[in-house]
Amino acid sequence: ITWSPANLVSCQNCDTVIAKPAVTTTFYATATNNLNCSSTDSVVIKVYTPFTAIPTPADLYICPTESIRLDIEPSNKKILWSPATNLSTQNNYSPIASPVKTTTYTASLTDSAGCFTSNADIVVHVKRAATVNAGPDKVYPYNFNYTITPTYSNNLSLYNWTPTKFLSCNNCAIPDGVARVTTKYIIQVVSDSGCISKDTVNI
């Protein structure tokens, strides 16, 4: 009997050998009788190597009520995410996270043989919301001068009013207006962290 690759077995011509491959390897055994007839068979030894779980990326940012997909490498491992709170699944790659506050999700990856495990964290940061209340609807006589005074959160960086007709400005917090035509005004605001909110008021 002859084994190959010969350098990876303890004995090239023994019927029982010890093999210690560093990577997945196919070993071939060829048996030959005294009439020089031979037969060959093979066996694959699969080698599991250490790996490192890598988040892509490690920090994610969302606004309140938003969701985001979590991604991690390498693929094709057994995976368990924790905590399960506001997560679409614990046992699959790329779950959808919808946390209500900043949350650290830990992915635990294990190869199919259970030889090696690696953990990695992804932090989903929930940014401060932008809030606006345009106030109650108002009724004014024709050509009346009025002011719209919404209530805002204190973290806003942009204001946008539509439509702009009969308003003193379209990008200010408190516009003045003239009552000419019944109008629904929409105020959209953006927070300093990029979150958006809107409200309406009927004049």
PDB file of C-alpha atoms in Angstrom:
ATOM      1  CA  ILE A   1       0.000   0.000   0.000  1.00  0.00           C
ATOM      2  CA  THR A   2       1.213   3.514  -0.786  1.00  0.00           C
ATOM      3  CA  TRP A   3      -0.105   6.791   0.633  1.00  0.00           C
ATOM      4  CA  SER A   4       0.129  10.247  -0.892  1.00  0.00           C
ATOM      5  CA  PRO A   5       0.950  12.990  -0.237  1.00  0.00           C
ATOM      6  CA  ALA A   6       3.686  11.061   1.536  1.00  0.00           C
ATOM      7  CA  ASN A   7       5.041  14.035   3.480  1.00  0.00           C
ATOM      8  CA  LEU A   8       1.764  14.423   5.411  1.00  0.00           C
ATOM      9  CA  VAL A   9       1.426  10.879   6.774  1.00  0.00           C
ATOM     10  CA  SER A  10       3.372   9.081   9.470  1.00  0.00           C
ATOM     11  CA  CYS A  11       4.122   6.073   7.266  1.00  0.00           C
ATOM     12  CA  GLN A  12       3.971   5.934   3.476  1.00  0.00           C
ATOM     13  CA  ASN A  13       3.494   2.148   3.207  1.00  0.00           C
ATOM     14  CA  CYS A  14       1.461   1.255   6.311  1.00  0.00           C
ATOM     15  CA  ASP A  15      -2.180   0.230   6.299  1.00  0.00           C
ATOM     16  CA  THR A  16      -2.850   2.557   9.245  1.00  0.00           C
ATOM     17  CA  VAL A  17      -1.323   6.025   9.313  1.00  0.00           C
ATOM     18  CA  ILE A  18      -1.505   9.246  11.272  1.00  0.00           C
ATOM     19  CA  ALA A  19      -2.194  12.381   9.235  1.00  0.00           C
ATOM     20  CA  LYS A  20      -1.814  15.948  10.477  1.00  0.00           C
ATOM     21  CA  PRO A  21      -2.578  18.277   7.568  1.00  0.00           C
ATOM     22  CA  ALA A  22      -2.444  22.043   8.167  1.00  0.00           C
ATOM     23  CA  VAL A  23      -5.189  22.684   5.577  1.00  0.00           C
ATOM     24  CA  THR A  24      -8.006  20.615   4.091  1.00  0.00           C
ATOM     25  CA  THR A  25      -6.305  17.823   2.136  1.00  0.00           C
ATOM     26  CA  THR A  26      -7.294  14.809   0.018  1.00  0.00           C
ATOM     27  CA  PHE A  27      -5.253  11.699   0.835  1.00  0.00           C
ATOM     28  CA  TYR A  28      -4.913   8.817  -1.652  1.00  0.00           C
ATOM     29  CA  ALA A  29      -4.202   5.182  -0.786  1.00  0.00           C
ATOM     30  CA  THR A  30      -3.126   2.801  -3.562  1.00  0.00           C
ATOM     31  CA  ALA A  31      -3.112  -0.929  -2.800  1.00  0.00           C
ATOM     32  CA  THR A  32      -1.178  -3.310  -5.108  1.00  0.00           C
ATOM     33  CA  ASN A  33      -1.233  -7.133  -4.925  1.00  0.00           C
ATOM     34  CA  ASN A  34       1.505  -9.580  -5.892  1.00  0.00           C
ATOM     35  CA  LEU A  35       0.121  -9.756  -9.436  1.00  0.00           C
ATOM     36  CA  ASN A  36       0.644  -6.007  -9.761  1.00  0.00           C
ATOM     37  CA  CYS A  37      -3.074  -5.262  -9.820  1.00  0.00           C
ATOM     38  CA  SER A  38      -3.898  -2.059  -7.973  1.00  0.00           C
ATOM     39  CA  SER A  39      -6.811  -0.035  -6.675  1.00  0.00           C
ATOM     40  CA  THR A  40      -6.920   3.526  -5.386  1.00  0.00           C
ATOM     41  CA  ASP A  41      -9.301   5.284  -3.034  1.00  0.00           C
ATOM     42  CA  SER A  42      -9.235   8.639  -1.302  1.00  0.00           C
ATOM     43  CA  VAL A  43     -10.338  10.369   1.878  1.00  0.00           C
ATOM     44  CA  VAL A  44     -10.709  14.076   2.552  1.00  0.00           C
ATOM     45  CA  ILE A  45      -9.627  15.492   5.887  1.00  0.00           C
ATOM     46  CA  LYS A  46     -11.265  18.856   6.404  1.00  0.00           C
ATOM     47  CA  VAL A  47      -9.248  21.245   8.545  1.00  0.00           C
ATOM     48  CA  TYR A  48     -10.989  24.077  10.384  1.00  0.00           C
ATOM     49  CA  THR A  49      -8.740  27.085  10.916  1.00  0.00           C
ATOM     50  CA  PRO A  50      -9.131  29.962  13.368  1.00  0.00           C
ATOM     51  CA  PHE A  51     -11.013  33.032  12.117  1.00  0.00           C
ATOM     52  CA  THR A  52     -11.884  36.510  13.332  1.00  0.00           C
ATOM     53  CA  ALA A  53     -15.388  37.943  13.279  1.00  0.00           C
ATOM     54  CA  ILE A  54     -15.338  41.398  11.663  1.00  0.00           C
ATOM     55  CA  PRO A  55     -18.316  43.790  11.749  1.00  0.00           C
ATOM     56  CA  THR A  56     -18.960  45.826   8.589  1.00  0.00           C
ATOM     57  CA  PRO A  57     -19.102  48.427  10.052  1.00  0.00           C
ATOM     58  CA  ALA A  58     -18.855  48.396  13.848  1.00  0.00           C
ATOM     59  CA  ASP A  59     -20.907  51.584  14.379  1.00  0.00           C
ATOM     60  CA  LEU A  60     -24.270  52.348  12.791  1.00  0.00           C
ATOM     61  CA  TYR A  61     -26.528  55.373  13.240  1.00  0.00           C
ATOM     62  CA  ILE A  62     -30.313  55.614  12.895  1.00  0.00           C
ATOM     63  CA  CYS A  63     -33.083  58.017  13.778  1.00  0.00           C
ATOM     64  CA  PRO A  64     -35.874  56.915  16.139  1.00  0.00           C
ATOM     65  CA  THR A  65     -38.374  54.462  14.538  1.00  0.00           C
ATOM     66  CA  GLU A  66     -35.851  53.570  11.799  1.00  0.00           C
ATOM     67  CA  SER A  67     -34.368  50.109  11.162  1.00  0.00           C
ATOM     68  CA  ILE A  68     -30.990  48.995   9.851  1.00  0.00           C
ATOM     69  CA  ARG A  69     -29.337  45.786   8.651  1.00  0.00           C
ATOM     70  CA  LEU A  70     -26.406  44.316  10.584  1.00  0.00           C
ATOM     71  CA  ASP A  71     -23.545  42.725   8.638  1.00  0.00           C
ATOM     72  CA  ILE A  72     -20.574  40.678   9.760  1.00  0.00           C
ATOM     73  CA  GLU A  73     -17.836  38.544   8.193  1.00  0.00           C
ATOM     74  CA  PRO A  74     -16.775  35.808   7.526  1.00  0.00           C
ATOM     75  CA  SER A  75     -19.928  34.211   6.145  1.00  0.00           C
ATOM     76  CA  ASN A  76     -21.099  30.580   6.302  1.00  0.00           C
ATOM     77  CA  LYS A  77     -20.591  30.155  10.034  1.00  0.00           C
ATOM     78  CA  LYS A  78     -23.068  29.286  12.740  1.00  0.00           C
ATOM     79  CA  ILE A  79     -24.187  32.614  14.190  1.00  0.00           C
ATOM     80  CA  LEU A  80     -26.009  33.781  17.287  1.00  0.00           C
ATOM     81  CA  TRP A  81     -26.877  37.452  17.910  1.00  0.00           C
ATOM     82  CA  SER A  82     -27.562  38.911  21.322  1.00  0.00           C
ATOM     83  CA  PRO A  83     -29.520  40.573  22.731  1.00  0.00           C
ATOM     84  CA  ALA A  84     -32.607  39.470  20.813  1.00  0.00           C
ATOM     85  CA  THR A  85     -34.441  42.706  21.682  1.00  0.00           C
ATOM     86  CA  ASN A  86     -35.739  44.513  18.584  1.00  0.00           C
ATOM     87  CA  LEU A  87     -33.872  42.124  16.285  1.00  0.00           C
ATOM     88  CA  SER A  88     -35.596  40.309  13.392  1.00  0.00           C
ATOM     89  CA  THR A  89     -33.690  37.049  14.002  1.00  0.00           C
ATOM     90  CA  GLN A  90     -30.910  35.709  16.229  1.00  0.00           C
ATOM     91  CA  ASN A  91     -29.640  32.861  14.060  1.00  0.00           C
ATOM     92  CA  ASN A  92     -29.108  34.332  10.592  1.00  0.00           C
ATOM     93  CA  TYR A  93     -26.662  36.686   8.976  1.00  0.00           C
ATOM     94  CA  SER A  94     -27.803  40.273   8.272  1.00  0.00           C
ATOM     95  CA  PRO A  95     -30.710  40.616  10.710  1.00  0.00           C
ATOM     96  CA  ILE A  96     -32.731  43.838  10.858  1.00  0.00           C
ATOM     97  CA  ALA A  97     -32.264  45.859  14.059  1.00  0.00           C
ATOM     98  CA  SER A  98     -34.877  48.370  15.254  1.00  0.00           C
ATOM     99  CA  PRO A  99     -33.675  49.494  18.690  1.00  0.00           C
ATOM    100  CA  VAL A 100     -35.438  52.293  20.558  1.00  0.00           C
ATOM    101  CA  LYS A 101     -32.199  53.328  22.242  1.00  0.00           C
ATOM    102  CA  THR A 102     -28.492  52.905  21.496  1.00  0.00           C
ATOM    103  CA  THR A 103     -27.789  49.159  21.690  1.00  0.00           C
ATOM    104  CA  THR A 104     -24.703  46.957  21.331  1.00  0.00           C
ATOM    105  CA  TYR A 105     -25.411  43.745  19.408  1.00  0.00           C
ATOM    106  CA  THR A 106     -22.898  40.899  19.767  1.00  0.00           C
ATOM    107  CA  ALA A 107     -22.465  38.285  17.033  1.00  0.00           C
ATOM    108  CA  SER A 108     -20.993  34.949  18.110  1.00  0.00           C
ATOM    109  CA  LEU A 109     -19.655  32.952  15.127  1.00  0.00           C
ATOM    110  CA  THR A 110     -18.716  29.248  15.325  1.00  0.00           C
ATOM    111  CA  ASP A 111     -17.489  26.922  12.574  1.00  0.00           C
ATOM    112  CA  SER A 112     -19.642  23.874  11.763  1.00  0.00           C
ATOM    113  CA  ALA A 113     -17.361  21.509  13.685  1.00  0.00           C
ATOM    114  CA  GLY A 114     -17.366  23.661  16.801  1.00  0.00           C
ATOM    115  CA  CYS A 115     -13.578  24.041  16.730  1.00  0.00           C
ATOM    116  CA  PHE A 116     -13.314  27.833  16.869  1.00  0.00           C
ATOM    117  CA  THR A 117     -15.533  30.733  17.960  1.00  0.00           C
ATOM    118  CA  SER A 118     -15.131  34.468  17.488  1.00  0.00           C
ATOM    119  CA  ASN A 119     -17.265  37.350  18.740  1.00  0.00           C
ATOM    120  CA  ALA A 120     -17.727  40.895  17.441  1.00  0.00           C
ATOM    121  CA  ASP A 121     -19.885  43.859  18.459  1.00  0.00           C
ATOM    122  CA  ILE A 122     -21.958  46.253  16.373  1.00  0.00           C
ATOM    123  CA  VAL A 123     -23.236  49.371  18.114  1.00  0.00           C
ATOM    124  CA  VAL A 124     -26.457  50.827  16.715  1.00  0.00           C
ATOM    125  CA  HIS A 125     -26.585  54.452  17.842  1.00  0.00           C
ATOM    126  CA  VAL A 126     -30.086  55.943  18.032  1.00  0.00           C
ATOM    127  CA  LYS A 127     -29.832  59.674  17.340  1.00  0.00           C
ATOM    128  CA  ARG A 128     -31.972  62.321  18.988  1.00  0.00           C
ATOM    129  CA  ALA A 129     -35.292  62.834  17.251  1.00  0.00           C
ATOM    130  CA  ALA A 130     -36.431  66.037  15.597  1.00  0.00           C
ATOM    131  CA  THR A 131     -39.856  67.049  16.914  1.00  0.00           C
ATOM    132  CA  VAL A 132     -42.288  69.735  15.796  1.00  0.00           C
ATOM    133  CA  ASN A 133     -45.881  70.591  16.660  1.00  0.00           C
ATOM    134  CA  ALA A 134     -47.226  73.202  14.263  1.00  0.00           C
ATOM    135  CA  GLY A 135     -50.032  74.051  16.656  1.00  0.00           C
ATOM    136  CA  PRO A 136     -53.823  74.090  16.223  1.00  0.00           C
ATOM    137  CA  ASP A 137     -55.554  75.118  13.014  1.00  0.00           C
ATOM    138  CA  LYS A 138     -56.509  78.805  12.906  1.00  0.00           C
ATOM    139  CA  VAL A 139     -59.303  80.847  11.301  1.00  0.00           C
ATOM    140  CA  TYR A 140     -58.604  84.480  10.351  1.00  0.00           C
ATOM    141  CA  PRO A 141     -60.491  87.135   8.401  1.00  0.00           C
ATOM    142  CA  TYR A 142     -59.300  87.965   4.892  1.00  0.00           C
ATOM    143  CA  ASN A 143     -56.077  90.013   4.737  1.00  0.00           C
ATOM    144  CA  PHE A 144     -55.367  89.487   8.451  1.00  0.00           C
ATOM    145  CA  ASN A 145     -51.721  89.478   9.544  1.00  0.00           C
ATOM    146  CA  TYR A 146     -50.831  86.484  11.734  1.00  0.00           C
ATOM    147  CA  THR A 147     -47.844  84.540  13.076  1.00  0.00           C
ATOM    148  CA  ILE A 148     -47.409  80.750  13.157  1.00  0.00           C
ATOM    149  CA  THR A 149     -45.738  79.691  16.410  1.00  0.00           C
ATOM    150  CA  PRO A 150     -44.929  75.938  16.409  1.00  0.00           C
ATOM    151  CA  THR A 151     -43.330  74.104  19.297  1.00  0.00           C
ATOM    152  CA  TYR A 152     -39.919  72.617  18.461  1.00  0.00           C
ATOM    153  CA  SER A 153     -37.300  70.392  20.079  1.00  0.00           C
ATOM    154  CA  ASN A 154     -34.088  72.240  20.923  1.00  0.00           C
ATOM    155  CA  ASN A 155     -31.833  70.285  18.538  1.00  0.00           C
ATOM    156  CA  LEU A 156     -32.978  71.558  15.138  1.00  0.00           C
ATOM    157  CA  SER A 157     -30.722  72.899  12.423  1.00  0.00           C
ATOM    158  CA  LEU A 158     -33.095  73.338   9.437  1.00  0.00           C
ATOM    159  CA  TYR A 159     -36.665  74.529   8.926  1.00  0.00           C
ATOM    160  CA  ASN A 160     -38.618  74.314   5.684  1.00  0.00           C
ATOM    161  CA  TRP A 161     -42.140  75.660   5.115  1.00  0.00           C
ATOM    162  CA  THR A 162     -44.316  74.747   2.114  1.00  0.00           C
ATOM    163  CA  PRO A 163     -46.043  76.312   0.348  1.00  0.00           C
ATOM    164  CA  THR A 164     -44.218  79.609   0.777  1.00  0.00           C
ATOM    165  CA  LYS A 165     -46.901  81.875  -0.679  1.00  0.00           C
ATOM    166  CA  PHE A 166     -48.165  84.489   1.803  1.00  0.00           C
ATOM    167  CA  LEU A 167     -45.446  83.600   4.355  1.00  0.00           C
ATOM    168  CA  SER A 168     -42.611  85.923   5.321  1.00  0.00           C
ATOM    169  CA  CYS A 169     -39.978  83.153   5.025  1.00  0.00           C
ATOM    170  CA  ASN A 170     -39.657  79.489   4.163  1.00  0.00           C
ATOM    171  CA  ASN A 171     -36.625  78.579   6.329  1.00  0.00           C
ATOM    172  CA  CYS A 172     -37.376  80.246   9.655  1.00  0.00           C
ATOM    173  CA  ALA A 173     -38.869  78.847  12.849  1.00  0.00           C
ATOM    174  CA  ILE A 174     -41.695  81.382  13.279  1.00  0.00           C
ATOM    175  CA  PRO A 175     -43.007  82.865  10.015  1.00  0.00           C
ATOM    176  CA  ASP A 176     -45.496  85.690   9.622  1.00  0.00           C
ATOM    177  CA  GLY A 177     -48.318  85.350   7.159  1.00  0.00           C
ATOM    178  CA  VAL A 178     -51.194  87.169   5.516  1.00  0.00           C
ATOM    179  CA  ALA A 179     -54.607  85.487   5.344  1.00  0.00           C
ATOM    180  CA  ARG A 180     -55.464  85.562   1.647  1.00  0.00           C
ATOM    181  CA  VAL A 181     -56.395  81.954   0.761  1.00  0.00           C
ATOM    182  CA  THR A 182     -57.257  78.944   2.928  1.00  0.00           C
ATOM    183  CA  THR A 183     -53.970  77.010   3.014  1.00  0.00           C
ATOM    184  CA  LYS A 184     -52.472  73.904   4.616  1.00  0.00           C
ATOM    185  CA  TYR A 185     -48.881  74.708   5.590  1.00  0.00           C
ATOM    186  CA  ILE A 186     -46.331  71.917   6.106  1.00  0.00           C
ATOM    187  CA  ILE A 187     -43.328  72.487   8.336  1.00  0.00           C
ATOM    188  CA  GLN A 188     -40.444  70.021   7.963  1.00  0.00           C
ATOM    189  CA  VAL A 189     -37.529  70.172  10.379  1.00  0.00           C
ATOM    190  CA  VAL A 190     -34.134  68.484  10.492  1.00  0.00           C
ATOM    191  CA  SER A 191     -32.244  67.830  13.723  1.00  0.00           C
ATOM    192  CA  ASP A 192     -28.540  68.468  14.211  1.00  0.00           C
ATOM    193  CA  SER A 193     -28.039  64.710  13.771  1.00  0.00           C
ATOM    194  CA  GLY A 194     -29.972  64.558  10.494  1.00  0.00           C
ATOM    195  CA  CYS A 195     -33.330  63.205  11.708  1.00  0.00           C
ATOM    196  CA  ILE A 196     -36.461  64.558  10.013  1.00  0.00           C
ATOM    197  CA  SER A 197     -39.949  65.350  11.304  1.00  0.00           C
ATOM    198  CA  LYS A 198     -42.917  67.243   9.919  1.00  0.00           C
ATOM    199  CA  ASP A 199     -46.310  68.604  10.916  1.00  0.00           C
ATOM    200  CA  THR A 200     -49.135  70.608   9.312  1.00  0.00           C
ATOM    201  CA  VAL A 201     -51.341  73.533  10.246  1.00  0.00           C
ATOM    202  CA  ASN A 202     -54.423  74.799   8.408  1.00  0.00           C
ATOM    203  CA  ILE A 203     -54.937  78.554   8.087  1.00  0.00           C
TER     204      ILE A 203
END
